[in-house]
Coordinates of C-alpha atoms in Angstrom, one line a residue:
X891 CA 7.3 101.4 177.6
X892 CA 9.4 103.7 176.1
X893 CA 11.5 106.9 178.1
X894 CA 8.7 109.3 176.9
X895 CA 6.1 107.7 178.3
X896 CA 7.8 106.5 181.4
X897 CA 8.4 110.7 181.9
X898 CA 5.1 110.9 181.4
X899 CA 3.9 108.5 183.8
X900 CA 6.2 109.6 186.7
X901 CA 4.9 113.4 185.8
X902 CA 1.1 112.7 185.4
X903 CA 0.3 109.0 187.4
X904 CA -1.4 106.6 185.5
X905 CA -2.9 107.5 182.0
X906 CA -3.9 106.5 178.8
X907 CA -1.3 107.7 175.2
X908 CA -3.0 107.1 172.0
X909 CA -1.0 107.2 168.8
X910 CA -2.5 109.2 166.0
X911 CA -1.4 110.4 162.1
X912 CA -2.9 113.5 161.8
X913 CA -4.4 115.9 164.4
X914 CA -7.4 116.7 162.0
X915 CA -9.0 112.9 162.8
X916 CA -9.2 114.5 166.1
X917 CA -12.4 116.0 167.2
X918 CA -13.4 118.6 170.1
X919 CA -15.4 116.2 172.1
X920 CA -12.1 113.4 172.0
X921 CA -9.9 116.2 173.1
X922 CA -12.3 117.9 176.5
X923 CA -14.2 115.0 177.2
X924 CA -11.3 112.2 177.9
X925 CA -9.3 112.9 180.9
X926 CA -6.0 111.1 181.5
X927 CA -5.6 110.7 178.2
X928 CA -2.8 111.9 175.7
X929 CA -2.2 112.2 172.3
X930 CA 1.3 111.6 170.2
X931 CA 2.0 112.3 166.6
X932 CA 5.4 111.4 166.5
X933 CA 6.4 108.2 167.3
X934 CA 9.9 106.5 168.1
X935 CA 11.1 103.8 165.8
X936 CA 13.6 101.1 167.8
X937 CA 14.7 99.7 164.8
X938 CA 16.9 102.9 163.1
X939 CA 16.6 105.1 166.4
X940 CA 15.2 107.7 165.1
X941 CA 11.6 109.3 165.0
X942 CA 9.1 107.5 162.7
X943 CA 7.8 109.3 159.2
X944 CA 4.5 111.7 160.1
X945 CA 3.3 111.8 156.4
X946 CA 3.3 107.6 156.0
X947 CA 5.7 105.1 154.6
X948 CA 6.7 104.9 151.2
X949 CA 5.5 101.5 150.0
X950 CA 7.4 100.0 147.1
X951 CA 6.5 97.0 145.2
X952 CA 4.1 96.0 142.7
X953 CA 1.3 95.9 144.2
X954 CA 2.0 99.7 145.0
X955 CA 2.1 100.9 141.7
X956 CA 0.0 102.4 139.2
X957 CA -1.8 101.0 136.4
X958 CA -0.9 103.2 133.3
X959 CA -3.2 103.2 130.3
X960 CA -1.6 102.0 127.0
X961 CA -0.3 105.1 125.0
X962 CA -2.6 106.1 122.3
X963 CA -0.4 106.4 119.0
X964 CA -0.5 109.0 117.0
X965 CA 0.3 110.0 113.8
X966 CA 0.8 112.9 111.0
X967 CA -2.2 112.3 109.7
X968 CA -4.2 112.3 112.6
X969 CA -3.2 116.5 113.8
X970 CA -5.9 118.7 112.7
X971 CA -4.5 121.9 112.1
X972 CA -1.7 121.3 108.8
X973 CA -0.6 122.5 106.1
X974 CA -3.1 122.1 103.0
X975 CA -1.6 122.2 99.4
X976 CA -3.7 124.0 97.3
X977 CA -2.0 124.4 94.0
X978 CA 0.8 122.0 92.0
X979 CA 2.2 124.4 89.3
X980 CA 2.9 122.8 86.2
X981 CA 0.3 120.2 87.0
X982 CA -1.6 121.2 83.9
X983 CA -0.9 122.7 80.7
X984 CA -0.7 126.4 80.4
X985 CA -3.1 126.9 77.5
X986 CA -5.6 124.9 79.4
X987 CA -4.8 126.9 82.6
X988 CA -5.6 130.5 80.9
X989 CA -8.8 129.1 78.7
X990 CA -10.0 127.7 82.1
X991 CA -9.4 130.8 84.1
X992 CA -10.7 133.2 81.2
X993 CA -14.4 131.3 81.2
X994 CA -13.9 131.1 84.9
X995 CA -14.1 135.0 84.7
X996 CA -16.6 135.4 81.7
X997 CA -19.1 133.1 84.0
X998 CA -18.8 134.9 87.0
X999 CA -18.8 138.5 85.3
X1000 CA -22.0 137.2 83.7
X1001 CA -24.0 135.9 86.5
X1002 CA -23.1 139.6 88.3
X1003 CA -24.5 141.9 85.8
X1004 CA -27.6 140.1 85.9
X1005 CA -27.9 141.0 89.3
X1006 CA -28.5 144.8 89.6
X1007 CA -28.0 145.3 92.7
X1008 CA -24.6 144.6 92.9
X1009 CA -22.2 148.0 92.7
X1010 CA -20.0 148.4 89.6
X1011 CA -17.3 148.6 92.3
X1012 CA -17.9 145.3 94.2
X1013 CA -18.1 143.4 90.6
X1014 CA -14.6 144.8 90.1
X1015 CA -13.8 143.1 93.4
X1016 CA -15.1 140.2 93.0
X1017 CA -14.3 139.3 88.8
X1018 CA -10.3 139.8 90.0
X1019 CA -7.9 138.5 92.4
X1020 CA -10.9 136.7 94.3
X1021 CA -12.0 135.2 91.3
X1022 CA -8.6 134.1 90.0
X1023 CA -8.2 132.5 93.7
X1024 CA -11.4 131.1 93.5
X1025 CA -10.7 129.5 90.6
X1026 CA -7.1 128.0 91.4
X1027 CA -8.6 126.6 94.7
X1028 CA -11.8 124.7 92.7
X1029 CA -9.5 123.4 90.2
X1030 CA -7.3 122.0 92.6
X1031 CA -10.1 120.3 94.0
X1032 CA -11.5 118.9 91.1
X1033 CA -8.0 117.2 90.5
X1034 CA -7.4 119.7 87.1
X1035 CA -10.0 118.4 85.5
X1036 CA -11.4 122.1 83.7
X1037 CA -14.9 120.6 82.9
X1038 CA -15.7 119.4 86.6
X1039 CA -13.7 122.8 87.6
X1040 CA -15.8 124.9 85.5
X1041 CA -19.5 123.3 86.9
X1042 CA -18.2 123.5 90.5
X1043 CA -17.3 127.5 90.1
X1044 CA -20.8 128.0 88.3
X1045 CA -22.5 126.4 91.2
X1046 CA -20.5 128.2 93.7
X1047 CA -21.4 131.7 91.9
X1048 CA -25.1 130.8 92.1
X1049 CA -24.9 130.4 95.6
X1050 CA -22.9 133.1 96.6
X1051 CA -25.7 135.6 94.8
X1052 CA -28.3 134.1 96.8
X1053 CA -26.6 134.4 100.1
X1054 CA -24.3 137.3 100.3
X1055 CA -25.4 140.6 101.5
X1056 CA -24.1 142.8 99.0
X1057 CA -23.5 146.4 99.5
X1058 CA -25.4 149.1 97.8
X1059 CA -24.5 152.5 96.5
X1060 CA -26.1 154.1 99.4
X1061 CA -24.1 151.6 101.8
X1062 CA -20.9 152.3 100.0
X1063 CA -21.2 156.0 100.6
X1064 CA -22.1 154.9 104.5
X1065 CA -19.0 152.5 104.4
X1066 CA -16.3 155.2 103.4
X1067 CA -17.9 157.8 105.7
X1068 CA -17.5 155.3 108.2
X1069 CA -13.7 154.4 107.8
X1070 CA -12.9 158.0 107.2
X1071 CA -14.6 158.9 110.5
X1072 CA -14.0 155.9 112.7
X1073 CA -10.8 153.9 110.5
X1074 CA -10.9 150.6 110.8
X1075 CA -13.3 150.2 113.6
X1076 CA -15.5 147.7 112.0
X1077 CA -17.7 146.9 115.2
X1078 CA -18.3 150.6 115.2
X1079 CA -19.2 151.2 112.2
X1080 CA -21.6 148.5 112.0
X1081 CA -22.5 149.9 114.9
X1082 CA -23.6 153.8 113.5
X1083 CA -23.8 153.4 110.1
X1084 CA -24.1 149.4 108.6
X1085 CA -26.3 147.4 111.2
X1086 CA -27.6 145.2 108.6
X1087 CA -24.2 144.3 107.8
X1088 CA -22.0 141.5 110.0
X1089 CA -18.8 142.5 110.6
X1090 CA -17.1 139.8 108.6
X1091 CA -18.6 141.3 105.8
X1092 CA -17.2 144.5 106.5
X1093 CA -14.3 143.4 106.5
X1094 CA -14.2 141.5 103.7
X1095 CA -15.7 144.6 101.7
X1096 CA -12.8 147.2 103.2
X1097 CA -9.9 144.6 101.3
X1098 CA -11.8 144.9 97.5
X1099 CA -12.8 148.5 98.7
X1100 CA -9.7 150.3 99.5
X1101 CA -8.0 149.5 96.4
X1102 CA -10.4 151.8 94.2
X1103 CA -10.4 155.2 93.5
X1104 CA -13.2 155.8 96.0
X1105 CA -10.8 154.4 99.0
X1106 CA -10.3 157.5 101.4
X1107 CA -7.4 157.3 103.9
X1108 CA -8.3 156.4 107.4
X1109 CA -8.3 159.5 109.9
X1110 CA -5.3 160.0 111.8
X1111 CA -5.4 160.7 115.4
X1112 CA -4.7 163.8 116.7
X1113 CA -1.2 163.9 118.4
X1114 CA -0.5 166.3 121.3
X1115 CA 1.8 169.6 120.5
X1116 CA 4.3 170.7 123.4
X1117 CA 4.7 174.3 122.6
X1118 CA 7.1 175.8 125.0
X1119 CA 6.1 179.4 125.5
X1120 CA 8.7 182.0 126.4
X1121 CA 8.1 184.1 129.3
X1122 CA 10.6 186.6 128.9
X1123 CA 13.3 187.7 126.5
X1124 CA 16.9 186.1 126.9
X1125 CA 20.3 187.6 125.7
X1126 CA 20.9 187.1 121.8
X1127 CA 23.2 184.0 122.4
X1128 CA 20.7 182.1 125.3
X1129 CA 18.3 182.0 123.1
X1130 CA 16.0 179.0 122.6
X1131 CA 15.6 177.3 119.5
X1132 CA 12.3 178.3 117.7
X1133 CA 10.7 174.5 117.9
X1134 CA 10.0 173.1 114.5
X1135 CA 6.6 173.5 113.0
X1136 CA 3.9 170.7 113.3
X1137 CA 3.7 168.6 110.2
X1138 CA 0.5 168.3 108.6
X1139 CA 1.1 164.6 108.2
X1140 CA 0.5 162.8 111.0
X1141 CA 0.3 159.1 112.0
X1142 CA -1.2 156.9 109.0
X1143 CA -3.2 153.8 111.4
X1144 CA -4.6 152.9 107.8
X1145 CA -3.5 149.5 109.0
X1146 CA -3.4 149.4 113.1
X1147 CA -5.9 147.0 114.3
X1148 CA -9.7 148.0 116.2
X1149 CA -8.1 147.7 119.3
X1150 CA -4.4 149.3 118.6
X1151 CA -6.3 152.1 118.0
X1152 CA -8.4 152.3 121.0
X1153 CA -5.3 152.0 123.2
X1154 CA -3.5 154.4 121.8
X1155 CA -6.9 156.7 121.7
X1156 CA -7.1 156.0 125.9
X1157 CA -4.0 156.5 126.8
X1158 CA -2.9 158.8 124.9
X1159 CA 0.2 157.9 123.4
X1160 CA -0.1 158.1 120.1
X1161 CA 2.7 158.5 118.0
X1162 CA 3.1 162.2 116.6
X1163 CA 4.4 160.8 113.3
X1164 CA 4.6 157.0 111.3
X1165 CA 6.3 156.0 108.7
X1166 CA 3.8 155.2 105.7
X1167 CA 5.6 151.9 104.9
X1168 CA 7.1 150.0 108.1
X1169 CA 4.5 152.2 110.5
X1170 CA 7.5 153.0 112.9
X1171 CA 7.0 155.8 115.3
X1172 CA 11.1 156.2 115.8
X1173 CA 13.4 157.3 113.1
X1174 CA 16.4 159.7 113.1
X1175 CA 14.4 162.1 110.4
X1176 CA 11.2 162.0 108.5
X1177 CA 11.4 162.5 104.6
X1178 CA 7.9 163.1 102.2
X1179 CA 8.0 161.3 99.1
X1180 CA 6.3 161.0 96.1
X1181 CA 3.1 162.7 94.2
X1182 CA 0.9 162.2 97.5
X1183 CA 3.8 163.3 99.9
X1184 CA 4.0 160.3 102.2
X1185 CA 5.7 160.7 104.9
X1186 CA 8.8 158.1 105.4
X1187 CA 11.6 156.9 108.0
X1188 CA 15.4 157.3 107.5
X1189 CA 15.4 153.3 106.6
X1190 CA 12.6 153.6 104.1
X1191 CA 12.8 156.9 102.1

C-alpha cells in the first residue's frame, strides 16, 4: 500500500480505492450508490518516482504503427486543368492558310444570309474575329488538313443556326436600352427587358455588340457633390476658394463587373471621376482628350 492510501486509511477506516483513466467512464449511480469507496486518477509509478501519464502510454513498436496505403503516382498527363496549344504558326503554308480562312468566311457569311432572321449587325459579329478564331481552332484540330478543316466548320455553322438564339432587331433595340439604363447588369436586364434570352448569351452578344456604331456608353453613376455654402461674408483676404465646378464626365464603369457596380451603388462610394483607360479613381489631375473628350489620369493622358 502506498503513503496515499495508507493516509487514507488512517483518515477514513477501511475502504475500497479503484483506479480509473477517465472520470467520464464514471456514472452517477457508481459515484452515490457505493459507500466506502474511492476513486483515483492519478496514479504513482515506483519505477521513475513520479506520477503515472493520465492520457495513456505511448506504445512504440511495430505492431503500433500504421499501415500506410501505397502512394498513388502521378504524372503531367494525368492533371486536368493545363495548358492546351491551339495553334503551331508556320505549321502550314501561308497561301494555304489565307485560301482556307477566306472559304472559311465565304461559307459562314453564306449560310447567315440565308437565315433572315439574323441582324445585319450580329452577321458582322460573327463573319470576323469569331470566325477567324473559329477557324484557327478547327484547323488545329483537324491536324492542318484544309479539306477536313473546311467540312468540320461547315458542320459546326449548321449547328450553330439551329441552336443559337439569335437576337432580333426589336431585341437589339431592348439590349442597348438595357445597358444604357442598367450597364453591364446582365441578370438584370434579362430580368426587364430579354427574358427569353440566358445570360450567357447576353454576354456573349454585349462583346460583338459594343464594337459597332450602335454601342452606347454604359450610364455612369451619379457621384455625390460637397458644396460648401457660405454663411456670411469674410474679409477680402479670408476668403474661401470658389470650389471647382462639377465635371460633366463622370466615372466610365463601361467595364466594372455586375457586382462592382452594386457595391459601389449600396454604399455609396463611387468614385466622382475614372480614368477612361486604367479606370483609376486617384490621380494628381484629370486631362480630356481627344474627339469624344475622354477623360484621363496624370499617367495616361
Amino acid at each position: 500500500m502506498t503513503s496515499k492510501w495508507s493516509f487514507l486509511f488512517i483518515a477514513m477506516g477501511k475502504c475500497t480505492i479503484r483506479l480509473i483513466k477517465d472520470i467520464r467512464t464514471l456514472r452517477e449511480c457508481d459515484v452515490q450508490s457505493l459507500t466506502d469507496i474511492f476513486f483515483s486518477l492519478v496514479s504513482f509509478d515506483p519505477n521513475n518516482s513520479r506520477l503515472a501519464s493520465v492520457q495513456g502510454e505511448i506504445r512504440v513498436g511495430g505492431l503500433y504503427q500504421a499501415k500506410l496505403p501505397p502512394m498513388e503516382r502521378c504524372s503531367a498527363v494525368d492533371e486536368p486543368d493545363r495548358d492546351e496549344l491551339q495553334w503551331r504558326p508556320g505549321y502550314i503554308n501561308e497561301e494555304s492558310e489565307h485560301v482556307y480562312k477566306r472559304a472559311t468566311r465565304s461559307f459562314r457569311m453564306f449560310a447567315m444570309v440565308r437565315n433572315e432572321q439574323i441582324t445585319q449587325m450580329e452577321r458582322d459579329f460573327r463573319t470576323g474575329d469569331l470566325c477567324m478564331h473559329d477557324a484557327i481552332i478547327t484547323l488545329h484540330k483537324c491536324d492542318y488538313n484544309v479539306n477536313y478543316a473546311i467540312e468540320a466548320m461547315n458542320k459546326n455553322d449548321e449547328h450553330m443556326l439551329k441552336v443559337a438564339n439569335f437576337m432580333s432587331v426589336d431585341d437589339a433595340k431592348k439590349f442597348a436600352r438595357g445597358i444604357k439604363t442598367y450597364g453591364k447588369n446582365f441578370l438584370k436586364i434579362k430580368k426587364e427587358l430579354l427574358p427569353h434570352h440566358r445570360r450567357d448569351e447576353l454576354v456573349q452578344f454585349y462583346y460583338g455588340w459594343k464594337k459597332t456604331r450602335d454601342a452606347t456608353r454604359p450610364k455612369p453613376l451619379a457621384r455625390q457633390r460637397n458644396t460648401a455654402t457660405a454663411t456670411h461674408r469674410k474679409p477680402k483676404g479670408n476668403q474661401l476658394k470658389a470650389s471647382r465646378p462639377g465635371s460633366t464626365d463622370l466615372a466610365d464603369y463601361a467595364s466594372a463587373s455586375e457586382t462592382e457596380m452594386e457595391e459601389l451603388e449600396n454604399d455609396g462610394r463611387a468614385a466622382a471621376y475614372a480614368c477612361h483607360h486604367c479606370y483609376t479613381s486617384k490621380s494628381k489631375d484629370w486631362h480630356h482628350s481627344g474627339r469624344e473628350r475622354q477623360l484621363l489620369c496624370t499617367e495616361c493622358r
